[in-house]
Coordinates of C-alpha atoms in Angstrom, one line a residue:
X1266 CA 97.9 0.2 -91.6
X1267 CA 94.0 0.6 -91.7
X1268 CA 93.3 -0.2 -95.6
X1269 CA 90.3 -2.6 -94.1
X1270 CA 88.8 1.2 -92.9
X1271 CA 86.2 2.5 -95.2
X1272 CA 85.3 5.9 -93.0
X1273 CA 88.0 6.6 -90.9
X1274 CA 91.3 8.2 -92.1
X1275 CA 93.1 4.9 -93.4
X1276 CA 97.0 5.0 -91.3
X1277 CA 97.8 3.3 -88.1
X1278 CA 94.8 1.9 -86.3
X1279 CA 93.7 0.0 -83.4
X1280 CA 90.4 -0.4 -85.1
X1281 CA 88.7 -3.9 -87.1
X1282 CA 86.4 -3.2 -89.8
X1283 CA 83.9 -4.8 -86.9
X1284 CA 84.6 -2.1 -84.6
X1285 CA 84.7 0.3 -87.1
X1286 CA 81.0 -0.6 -87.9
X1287 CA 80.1 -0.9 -83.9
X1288 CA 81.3 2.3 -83.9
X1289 CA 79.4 3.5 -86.8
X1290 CA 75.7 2.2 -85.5
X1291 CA 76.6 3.3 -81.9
X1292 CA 77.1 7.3 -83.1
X1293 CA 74.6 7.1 -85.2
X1294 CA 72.3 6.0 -82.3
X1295 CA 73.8 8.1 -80.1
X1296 CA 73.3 11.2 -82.3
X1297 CA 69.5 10.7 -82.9
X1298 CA 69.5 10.1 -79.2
X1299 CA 70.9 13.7 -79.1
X1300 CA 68.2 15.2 -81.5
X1301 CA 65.4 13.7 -79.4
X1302 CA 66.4 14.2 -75.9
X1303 CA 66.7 18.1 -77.2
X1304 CA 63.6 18.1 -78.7
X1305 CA 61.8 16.8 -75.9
X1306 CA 62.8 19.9 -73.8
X1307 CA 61.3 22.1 -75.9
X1308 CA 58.5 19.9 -76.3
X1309 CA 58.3 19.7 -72.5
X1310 CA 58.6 24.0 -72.6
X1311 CA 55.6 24.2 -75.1
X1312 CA 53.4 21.6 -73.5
X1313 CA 54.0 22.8 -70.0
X1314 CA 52.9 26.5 -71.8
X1315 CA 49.6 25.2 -72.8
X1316 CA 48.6 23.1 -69.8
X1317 CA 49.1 26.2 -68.0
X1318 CA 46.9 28.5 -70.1
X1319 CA 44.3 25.4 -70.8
X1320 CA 43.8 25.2 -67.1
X1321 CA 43.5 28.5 -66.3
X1322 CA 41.1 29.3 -69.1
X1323 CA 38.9 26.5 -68.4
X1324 CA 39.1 26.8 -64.4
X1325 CA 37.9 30.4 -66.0
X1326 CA 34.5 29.2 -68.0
X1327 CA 34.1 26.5 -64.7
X1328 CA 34.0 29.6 -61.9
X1329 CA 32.0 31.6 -64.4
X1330 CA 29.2 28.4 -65.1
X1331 CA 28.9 28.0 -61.3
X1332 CA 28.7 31.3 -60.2
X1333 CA 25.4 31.1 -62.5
X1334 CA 24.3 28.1 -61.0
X1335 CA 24.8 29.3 -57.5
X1336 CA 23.0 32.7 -57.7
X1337 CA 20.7 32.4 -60.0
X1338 CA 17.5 30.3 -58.4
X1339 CA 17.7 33.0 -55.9
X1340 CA 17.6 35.8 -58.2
X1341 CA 15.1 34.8 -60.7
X1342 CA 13.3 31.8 -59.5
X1343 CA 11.3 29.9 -62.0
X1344 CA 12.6 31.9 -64.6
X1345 CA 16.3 30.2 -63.8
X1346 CA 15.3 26.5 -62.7
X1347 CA 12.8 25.9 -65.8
X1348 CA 15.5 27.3 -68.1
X1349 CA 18.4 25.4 -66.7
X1350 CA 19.5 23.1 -69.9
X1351 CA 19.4 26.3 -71.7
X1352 CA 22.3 27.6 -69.5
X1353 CA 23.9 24.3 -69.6
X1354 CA 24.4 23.8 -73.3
X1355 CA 25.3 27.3 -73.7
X1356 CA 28.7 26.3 -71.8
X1357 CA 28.5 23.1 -73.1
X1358 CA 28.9 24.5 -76.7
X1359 CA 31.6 27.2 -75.2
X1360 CA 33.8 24.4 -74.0
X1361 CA 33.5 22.2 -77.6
X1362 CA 34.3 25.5 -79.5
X1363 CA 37.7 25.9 -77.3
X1364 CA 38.6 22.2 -77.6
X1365 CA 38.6 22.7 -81.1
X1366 CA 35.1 21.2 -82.3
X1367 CA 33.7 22.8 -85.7
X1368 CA 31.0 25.2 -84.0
X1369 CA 29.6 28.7 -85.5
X1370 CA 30.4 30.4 -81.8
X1371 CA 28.5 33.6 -83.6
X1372 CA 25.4 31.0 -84.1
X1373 CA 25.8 29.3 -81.2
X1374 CA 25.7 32.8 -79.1
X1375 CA 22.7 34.0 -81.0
X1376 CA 20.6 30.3 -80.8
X1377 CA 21.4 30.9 -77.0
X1378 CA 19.5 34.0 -76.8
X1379 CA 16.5 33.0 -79.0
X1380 CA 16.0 29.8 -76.7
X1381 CA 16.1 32.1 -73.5
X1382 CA 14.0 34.7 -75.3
X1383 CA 11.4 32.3 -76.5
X1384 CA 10.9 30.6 -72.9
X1385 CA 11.0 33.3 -71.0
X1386 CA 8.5 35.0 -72.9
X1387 CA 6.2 32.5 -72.2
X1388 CA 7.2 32.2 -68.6
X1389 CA 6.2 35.5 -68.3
X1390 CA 2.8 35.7 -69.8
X1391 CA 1.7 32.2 -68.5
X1392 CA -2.4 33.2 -69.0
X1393 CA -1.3 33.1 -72.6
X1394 CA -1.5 29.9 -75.4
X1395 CA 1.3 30.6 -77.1
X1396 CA 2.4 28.5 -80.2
X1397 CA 5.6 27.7 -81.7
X1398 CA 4.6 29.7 -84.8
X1399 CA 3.6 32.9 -82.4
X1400 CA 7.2 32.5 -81.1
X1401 CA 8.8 32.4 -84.3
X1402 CA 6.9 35.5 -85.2
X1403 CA 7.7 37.3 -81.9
X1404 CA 11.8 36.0 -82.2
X1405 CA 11.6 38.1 -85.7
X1406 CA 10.1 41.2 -83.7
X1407 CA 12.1 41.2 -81.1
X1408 CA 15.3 41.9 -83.2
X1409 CA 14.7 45.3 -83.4
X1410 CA 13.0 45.8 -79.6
X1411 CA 16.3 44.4 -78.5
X1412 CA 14.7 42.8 -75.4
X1413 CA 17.9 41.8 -73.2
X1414 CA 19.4 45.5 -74.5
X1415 CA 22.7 45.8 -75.8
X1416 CA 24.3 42.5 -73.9
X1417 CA 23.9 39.6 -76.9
X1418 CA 26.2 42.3 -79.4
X1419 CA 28.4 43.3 -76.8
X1420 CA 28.9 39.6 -75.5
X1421 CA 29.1 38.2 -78.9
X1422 CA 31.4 40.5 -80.2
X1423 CA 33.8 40.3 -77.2
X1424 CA 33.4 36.2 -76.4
X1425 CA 34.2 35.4 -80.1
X1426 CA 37.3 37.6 -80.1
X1427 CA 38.2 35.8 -76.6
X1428 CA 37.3 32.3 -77.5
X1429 CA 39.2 32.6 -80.9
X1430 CA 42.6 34.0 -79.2
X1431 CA 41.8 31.7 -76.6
X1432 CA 41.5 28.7 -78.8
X1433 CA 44.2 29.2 -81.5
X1434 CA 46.7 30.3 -79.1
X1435 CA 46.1 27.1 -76.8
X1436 CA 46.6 25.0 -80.1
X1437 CA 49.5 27.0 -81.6
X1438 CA 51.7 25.2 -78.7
X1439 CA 50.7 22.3 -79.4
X1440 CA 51.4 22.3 -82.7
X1441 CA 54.5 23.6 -81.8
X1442 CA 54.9 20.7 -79.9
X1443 CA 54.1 18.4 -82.8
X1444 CA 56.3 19.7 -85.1
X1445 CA 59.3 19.6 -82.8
X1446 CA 58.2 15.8 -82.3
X1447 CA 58.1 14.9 -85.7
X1448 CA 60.9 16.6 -87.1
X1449 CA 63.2 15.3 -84.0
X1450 CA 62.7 11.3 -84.8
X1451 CA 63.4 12.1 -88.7
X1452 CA 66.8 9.2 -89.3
X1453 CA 70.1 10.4 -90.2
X1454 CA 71.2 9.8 -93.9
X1455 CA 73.8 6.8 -94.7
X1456 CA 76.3 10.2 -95.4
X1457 CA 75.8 11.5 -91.9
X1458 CA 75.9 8.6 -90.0
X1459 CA 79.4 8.1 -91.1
X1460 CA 80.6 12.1 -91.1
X1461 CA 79.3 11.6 -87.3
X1462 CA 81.4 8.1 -87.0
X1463 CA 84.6 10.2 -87.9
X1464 CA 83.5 13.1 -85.7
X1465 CA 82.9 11.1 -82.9
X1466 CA 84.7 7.8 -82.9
X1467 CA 87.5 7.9 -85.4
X1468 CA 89.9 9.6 -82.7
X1469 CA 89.8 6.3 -80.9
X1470 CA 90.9 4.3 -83.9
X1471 CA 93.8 6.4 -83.8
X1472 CA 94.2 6.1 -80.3
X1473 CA 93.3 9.7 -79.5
X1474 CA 90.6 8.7 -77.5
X1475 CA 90.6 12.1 -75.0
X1476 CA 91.1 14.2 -78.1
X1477 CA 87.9 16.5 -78.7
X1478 CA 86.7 17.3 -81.8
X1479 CA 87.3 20.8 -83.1
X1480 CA 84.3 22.9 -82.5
X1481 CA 84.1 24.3 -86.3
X1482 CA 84.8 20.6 -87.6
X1483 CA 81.5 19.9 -85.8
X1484 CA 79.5 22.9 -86.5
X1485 CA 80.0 21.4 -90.1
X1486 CA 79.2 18.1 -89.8
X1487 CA 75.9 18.7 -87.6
X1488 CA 74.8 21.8 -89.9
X1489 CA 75.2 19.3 -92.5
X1490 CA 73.0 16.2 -90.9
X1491 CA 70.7 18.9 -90.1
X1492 CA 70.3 20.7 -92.8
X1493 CA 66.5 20.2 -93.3
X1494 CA 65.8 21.0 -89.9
X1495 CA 67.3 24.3 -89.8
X1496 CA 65.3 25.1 -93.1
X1497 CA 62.0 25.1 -90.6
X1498 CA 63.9 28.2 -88.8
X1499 CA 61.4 31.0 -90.6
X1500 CA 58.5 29.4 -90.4
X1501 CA 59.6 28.5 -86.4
X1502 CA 60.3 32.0 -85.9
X1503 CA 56.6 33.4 -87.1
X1504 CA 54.7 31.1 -85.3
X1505 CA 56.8 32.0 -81.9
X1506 CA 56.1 35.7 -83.3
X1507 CA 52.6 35.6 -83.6
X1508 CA 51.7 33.4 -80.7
X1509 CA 53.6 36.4 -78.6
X1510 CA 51.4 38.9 -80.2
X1511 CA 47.9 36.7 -79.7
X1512 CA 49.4 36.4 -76.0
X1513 CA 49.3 40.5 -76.0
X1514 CA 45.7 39.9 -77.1
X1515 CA 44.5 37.7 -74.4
X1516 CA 45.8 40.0 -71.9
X1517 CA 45.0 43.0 -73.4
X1518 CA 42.3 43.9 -76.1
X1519 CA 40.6 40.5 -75.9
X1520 CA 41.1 40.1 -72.1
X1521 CA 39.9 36.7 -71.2
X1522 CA 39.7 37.1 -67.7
X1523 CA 37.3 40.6 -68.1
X1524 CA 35.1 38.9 -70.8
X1525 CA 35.1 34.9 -69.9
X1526 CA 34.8 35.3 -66.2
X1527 CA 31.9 37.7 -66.5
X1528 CA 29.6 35.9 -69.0
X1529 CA 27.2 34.9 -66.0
X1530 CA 26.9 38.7 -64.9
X1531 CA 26.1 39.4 -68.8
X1532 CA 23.2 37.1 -69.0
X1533 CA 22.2 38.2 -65.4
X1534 CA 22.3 42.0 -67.2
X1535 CA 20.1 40.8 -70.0
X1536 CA 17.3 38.7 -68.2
X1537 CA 17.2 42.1 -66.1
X1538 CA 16.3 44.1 -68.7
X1539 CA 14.4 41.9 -70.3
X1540 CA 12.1 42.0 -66.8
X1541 CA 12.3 45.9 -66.5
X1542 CA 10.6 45.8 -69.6
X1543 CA 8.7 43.4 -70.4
X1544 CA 5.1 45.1 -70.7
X1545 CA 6.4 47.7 -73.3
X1546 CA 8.5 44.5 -75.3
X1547 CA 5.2 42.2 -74.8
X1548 CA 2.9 45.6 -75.8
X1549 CA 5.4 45.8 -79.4
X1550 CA 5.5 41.8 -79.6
X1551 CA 1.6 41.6 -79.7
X1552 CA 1.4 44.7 -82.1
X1553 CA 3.2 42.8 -84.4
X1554 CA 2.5 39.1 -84.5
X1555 CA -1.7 39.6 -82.8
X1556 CA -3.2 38.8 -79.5
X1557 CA -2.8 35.2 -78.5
X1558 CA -5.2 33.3 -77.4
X1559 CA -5.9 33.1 -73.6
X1560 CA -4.8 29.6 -72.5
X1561 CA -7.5 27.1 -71.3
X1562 CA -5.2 25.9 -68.6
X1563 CA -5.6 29.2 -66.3
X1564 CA -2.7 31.6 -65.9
X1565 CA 0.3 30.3 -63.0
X1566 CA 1.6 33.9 -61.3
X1567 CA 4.7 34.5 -62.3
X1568 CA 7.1 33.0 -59.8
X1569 CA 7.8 36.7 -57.6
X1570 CA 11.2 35.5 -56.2
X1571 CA 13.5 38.7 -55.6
X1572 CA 15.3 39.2 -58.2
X1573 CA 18.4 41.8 -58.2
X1574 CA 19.0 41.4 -55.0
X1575 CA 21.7 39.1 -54.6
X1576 CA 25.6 40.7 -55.9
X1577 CA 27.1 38.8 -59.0
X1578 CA 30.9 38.9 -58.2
X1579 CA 33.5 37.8 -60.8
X1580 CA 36.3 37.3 -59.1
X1581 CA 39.4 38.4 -61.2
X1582 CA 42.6 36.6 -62.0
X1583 CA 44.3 39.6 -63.9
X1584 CA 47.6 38.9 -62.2
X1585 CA 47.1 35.2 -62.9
X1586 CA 46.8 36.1 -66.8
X1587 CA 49.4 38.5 -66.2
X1588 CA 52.4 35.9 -65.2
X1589 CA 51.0 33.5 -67.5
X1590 CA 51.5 35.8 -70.4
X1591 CA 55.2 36.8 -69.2
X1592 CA 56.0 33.5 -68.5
X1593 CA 55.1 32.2 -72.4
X1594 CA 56.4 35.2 -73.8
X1595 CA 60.2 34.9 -72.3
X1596 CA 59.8 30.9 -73.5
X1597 CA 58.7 31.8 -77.0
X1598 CA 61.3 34.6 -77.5
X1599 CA 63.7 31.9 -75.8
X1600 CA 62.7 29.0 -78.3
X1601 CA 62.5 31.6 -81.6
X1602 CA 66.7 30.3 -82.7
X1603 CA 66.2 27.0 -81.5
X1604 CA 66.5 25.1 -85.0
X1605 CA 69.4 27.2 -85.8
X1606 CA 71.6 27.2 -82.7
X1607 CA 70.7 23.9 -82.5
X1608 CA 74.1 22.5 -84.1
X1609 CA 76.2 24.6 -81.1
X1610 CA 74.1 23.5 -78.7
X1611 CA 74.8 19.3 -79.7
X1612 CA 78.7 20.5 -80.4
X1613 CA 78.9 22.3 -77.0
X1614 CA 76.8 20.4 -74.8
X1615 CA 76.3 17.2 -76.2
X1616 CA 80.1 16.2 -78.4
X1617 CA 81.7 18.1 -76.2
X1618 CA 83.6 19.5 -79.0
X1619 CA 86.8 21.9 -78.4
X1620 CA 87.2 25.7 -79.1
X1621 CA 87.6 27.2 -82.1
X1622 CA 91.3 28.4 -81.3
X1623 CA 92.4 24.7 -80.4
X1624 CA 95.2 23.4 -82.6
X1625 CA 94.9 20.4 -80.1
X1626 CA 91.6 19.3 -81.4
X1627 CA 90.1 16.2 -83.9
X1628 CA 90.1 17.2 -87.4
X1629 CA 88.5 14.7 -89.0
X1630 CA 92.1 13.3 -89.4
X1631 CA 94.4 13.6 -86.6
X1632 CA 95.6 15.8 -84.3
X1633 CA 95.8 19.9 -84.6
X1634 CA 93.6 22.8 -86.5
X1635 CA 90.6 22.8 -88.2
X1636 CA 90.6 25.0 -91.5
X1637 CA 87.2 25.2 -93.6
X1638 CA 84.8 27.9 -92.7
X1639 CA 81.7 27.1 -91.3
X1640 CA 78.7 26.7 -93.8
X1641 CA 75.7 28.5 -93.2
X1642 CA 72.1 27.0 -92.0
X1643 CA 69.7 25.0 -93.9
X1644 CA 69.7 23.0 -97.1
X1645 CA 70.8 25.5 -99.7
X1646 CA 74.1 26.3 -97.7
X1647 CA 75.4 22.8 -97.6
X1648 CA 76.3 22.8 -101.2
X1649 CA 80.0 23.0 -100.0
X1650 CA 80.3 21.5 -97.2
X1651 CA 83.5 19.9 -96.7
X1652 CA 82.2 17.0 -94.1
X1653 CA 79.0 16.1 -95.5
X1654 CA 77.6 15.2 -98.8
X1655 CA 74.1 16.6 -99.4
X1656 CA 72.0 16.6 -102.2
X1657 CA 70.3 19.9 -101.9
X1658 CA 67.9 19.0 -104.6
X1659 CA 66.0 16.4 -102.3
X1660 CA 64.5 18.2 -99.4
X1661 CA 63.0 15.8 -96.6
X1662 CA 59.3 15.7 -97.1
X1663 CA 58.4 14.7 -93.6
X1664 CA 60.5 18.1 -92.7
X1665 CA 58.3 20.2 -95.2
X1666 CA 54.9 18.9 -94.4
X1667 CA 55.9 20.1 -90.9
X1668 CA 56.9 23.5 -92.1
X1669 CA 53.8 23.8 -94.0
X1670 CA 52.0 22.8 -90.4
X1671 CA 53.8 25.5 -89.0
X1672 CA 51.9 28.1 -91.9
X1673 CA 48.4 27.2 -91.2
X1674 CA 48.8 27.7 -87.4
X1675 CA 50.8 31.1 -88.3
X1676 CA 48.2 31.4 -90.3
X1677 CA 45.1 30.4 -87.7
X1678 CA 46.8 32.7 -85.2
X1679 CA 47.7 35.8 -87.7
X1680 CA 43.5 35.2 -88.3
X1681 CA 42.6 35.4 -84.5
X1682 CA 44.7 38.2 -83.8
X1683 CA 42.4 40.3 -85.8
X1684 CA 39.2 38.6 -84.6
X1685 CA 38.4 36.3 -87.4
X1686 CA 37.8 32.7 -87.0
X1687 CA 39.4 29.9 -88.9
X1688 CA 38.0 26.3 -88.9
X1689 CA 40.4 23.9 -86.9
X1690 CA 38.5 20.9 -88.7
X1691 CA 39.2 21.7 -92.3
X1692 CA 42.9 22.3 -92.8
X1693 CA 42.3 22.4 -96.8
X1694 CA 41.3 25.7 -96.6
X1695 CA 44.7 27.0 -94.7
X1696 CA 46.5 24.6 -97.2
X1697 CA 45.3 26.2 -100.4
X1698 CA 44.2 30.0 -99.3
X1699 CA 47.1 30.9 -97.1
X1700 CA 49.6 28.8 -95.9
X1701 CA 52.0 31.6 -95.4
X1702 CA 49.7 33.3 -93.4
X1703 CA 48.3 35.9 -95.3
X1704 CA 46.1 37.9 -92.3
X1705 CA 49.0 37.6 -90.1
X1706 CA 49.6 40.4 -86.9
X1707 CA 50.8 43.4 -88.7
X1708 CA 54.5 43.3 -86.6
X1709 CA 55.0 39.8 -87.7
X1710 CA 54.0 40.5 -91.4
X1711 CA 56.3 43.5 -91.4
X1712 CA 59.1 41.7 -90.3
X1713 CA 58.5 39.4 -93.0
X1714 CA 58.5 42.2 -95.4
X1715 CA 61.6 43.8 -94.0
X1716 CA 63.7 41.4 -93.7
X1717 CA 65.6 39.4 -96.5
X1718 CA 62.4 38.3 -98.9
X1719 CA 64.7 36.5 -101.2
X1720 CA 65.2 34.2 -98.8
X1721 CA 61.5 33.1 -98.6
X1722 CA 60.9 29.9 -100.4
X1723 CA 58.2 30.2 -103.3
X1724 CA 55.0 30.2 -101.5
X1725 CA 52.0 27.5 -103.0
X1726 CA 48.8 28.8 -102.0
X1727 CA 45.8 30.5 -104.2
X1728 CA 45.8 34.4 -105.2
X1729 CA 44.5 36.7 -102.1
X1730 CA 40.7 37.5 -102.5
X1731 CA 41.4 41.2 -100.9
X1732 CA 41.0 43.8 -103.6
X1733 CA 44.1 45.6 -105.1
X1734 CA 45.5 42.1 -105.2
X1735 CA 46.6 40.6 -108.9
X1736 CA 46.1 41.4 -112.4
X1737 CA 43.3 44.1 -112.9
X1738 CA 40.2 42.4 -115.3
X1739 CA 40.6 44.6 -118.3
X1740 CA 44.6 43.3 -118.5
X1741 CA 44.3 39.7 -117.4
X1742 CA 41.4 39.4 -120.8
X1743 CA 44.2 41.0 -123.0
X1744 CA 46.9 38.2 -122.2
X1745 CA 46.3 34.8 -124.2
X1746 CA 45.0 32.1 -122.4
X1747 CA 47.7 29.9 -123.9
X1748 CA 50.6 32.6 -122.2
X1749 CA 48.5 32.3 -119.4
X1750 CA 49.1 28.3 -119.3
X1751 CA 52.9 28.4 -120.2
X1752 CA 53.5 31.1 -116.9
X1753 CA 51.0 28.2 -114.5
X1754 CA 52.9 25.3 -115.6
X1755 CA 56.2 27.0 -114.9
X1756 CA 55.7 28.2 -111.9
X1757 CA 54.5 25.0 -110.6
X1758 CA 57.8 23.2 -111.7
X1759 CA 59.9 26.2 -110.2
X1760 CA 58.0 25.5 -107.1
X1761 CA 58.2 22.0 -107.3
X1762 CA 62.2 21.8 -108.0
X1763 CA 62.4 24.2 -104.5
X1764 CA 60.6 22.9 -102.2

């Protein structure tokens, strides 16, 4: 009569205790087979999203470095091929800043012009001894002559707001990527693995082998096992958010294509006007630092190569950046549910569980209708649930470390939205200053605001620096320090006991 059963419904059975645990290790296989081959799909979504922007942005910087290289020993000569490795590491440090290396791309950008500055100075007033110290004087000079014009601030302000979309939107699906990863090979507890046994396998016991599982039976069960997963749903959601509106960046205010693509033409502009002139600049420079000496060696003319003559193209991929954008866009909005419609999605696709309406369906003990209601998603919603016993007071910490991952990029990305950079090296910054992504785009923080802020988890990062932000100086000197304590260590444990 079953008695030897110890998860399925103990009554007449076709089942050993042997089979009974076959069965048991098989679903629970089976299941995290489940979990992973869905994962990987989005995985294979978000990683096919990046390879296409990585490719296009660096075929970008590639077309851009060899236009340069192909026009510009015609155009200017000596000037070009005795100045070549400064050109060179100028893309050089471009391409490590993208790929994520810890680079100033403000510095980097300004040591670029100095180093052109500085040799083509010289290049251009050959009859001259000029010293490093003369250089260093004429650098400091030059600031305010502004010899290549207005190009350096223009290029610099537009290339960093480029470069830092550019970058933290390229790494925000990979992350993404990551995360999904992770949180997909996380192992089923000892309680789901035999709620799925029942779901799946008991029917055979009771030789009801072609009987489906009711649909709301296995909403249960799933949203039960995956509890912890589905708690990664708001966190999910803002980073699909703001990598949609850093998309609109790219493609709009920060246009890679018009600002990367051109970068040759820029420096083209600036060595121009830093030709056209060059006796009023070299007139101010010698004001200021003296007359340098006239060099022993005899003056070389100034290579005479036309110069100006030769058309700079950029050739644009708009529409290329145009699809590319609509294309990740209709994916992210796609993927924003995915952790909470995941449960339908294994009961409908992968169970094959019957409808709702069925009376004909697997109940978890025979034959006919399922009555519970179906708990809602996440951990805090499973206190109830009739198929699965969680302990809502243990969160898994593999899950939360991937939901704080999914702050600091939020947070990286709600950063490069409004231009600033954040370092990709140092994540203890993000960690402690704003894991909830405190400069994040203005739509995605207002959604945050507007909708349901009691369900936001208690947030562990340090008081905002902005002003207007906590307790004025006056009041916070008039509350003991001792009051002070009690409220620190009580929030910690508050936070600690939620999360």
């Amino acid at each position: 009569l079953g008695e030897h059963l110890r998860i399925c419904p103990q009554g007449y059975t076709c089942c050993t205790s042997e089979m009974e645990e076959n069965f048991a290790n098989k679903s629970r296989s089976e299941f995290e087979a489940m979990m992973k081959e869905a994962g990987r799909s989005v995985q294979t979504i978000l990683t096919a999203q990046y390879r296409s922007f990585d490719s296009y942005f660096q075929d970008l910087l590639n077309k851009s470095e060899k236009a340069l290289y192909d026009a510009f020993p015609s155009l200017y000569g000596e000037l070009y091929t005795q100045n070549m490795k400064v050109f060179k590491d100028l893309y050089s440090e471009l391409r490590r800043y993208y790929r994520g290396s810890n680079i100033n791309l403000e510095e980097a950008l300004n040591e670029f012009w100095t180093r052109l500055l500085e040799r083509l100075f010289k290049l251009m007033n050959p009859q001259y001894h000029i010293t490093d110290e003369y250089l260093d004087c004429m650098v400091k000079h030059a600031e305010q002559h502004k010899p290549f014009g207005e190009v350096p601030r223009d290029l610099k302000v537009k290339a960093t707001r480029a470069f830092i979309a550019a970058r933290s939107y390229a790494q925000g699906f990979l992350v993404g990527s990551d995360v999904v990863k992770k949180v997909s090979q996380v192992s089923l507890s000892h309680e789901c693995t035999r709620a799925i046994m029942k779901l799946m396998y008991c029917p055979h016991c009771r030789g009801m082998s072609s009987v489906k599982p009711c649909n709301n039976y296995c909403l249960n069960v799933v949203k039960g096992c995956l509890a912890n997963q589905a708690d990664l749903n708001t966190e999910w959601k803002y980073l699909m958010d703001s990598l949609v509106v850093v998309a609109d960046r790219i493609d709009g205010p920060y246009n890679v294509d018009t600002v990367i693509g051109t970068i040759h033409m820029r420096i083209s502009e600036a060595i121009s006007n830093l030709q056209e002139n060059k006796d009023s600049i070299t007139a101010k420079v010698f004001q200021g630092c003296g007359n340098p000496k006239i060099s022993t060696k005899g003056s070389s003319s100034e290579d005479k190569k036309r110069r100006g003559k030769v058309a700079l193209e950029a050739k644009s991929s708009a529409v290329a950046l145009e699809m590319l954008v609509l294309d990740a866009k209709g994916n992210l909005t796609a993927l924003k549910s995915y952790w909470v419609t995941l449960p339908s999605v294994l009961c409908s696709k992968r169970v094959m569980a019957s409808s709702a309406a069925d009376d004909k369906c697997w109940n978890g003990m025979t034959k006919g209708s399922y009555l519970p209601e179906v708990m809602g998603d996440g951990l805090a919603n499973q206190i109830n649930n009739p198929e699965v016993e969680v302990d809502i007071t243990k969160p898994d910490m593999t899950i939360r470390q991937q939901i704080m991952q999914l702050k600091i990029m939020t947070n990286r990305l709600g950063n490069a939205n409004i231009g600033n950079d954040v370092d990709f090296q140092d994540a203890s910054d993000d960690m402690s200053g704003s894991g909830s992504g405190d400069s994040c785009p203005d739509d995605v923080c207002g959604k945050r605001l507007s909708k349901s802020p009691s369900t936001r988890q208690p947030e562990t990062h340090a008081i905002p620096k902005q002003s207007g932000h906590g307790i004025s100086g006056a009041s916070s000197r008039s509350l003991p320090s001792a009051f002070l304590l009690f409220l620190s260590v009580a929030f910690i444990a508050v936070q600690h006991l939620w999360r």
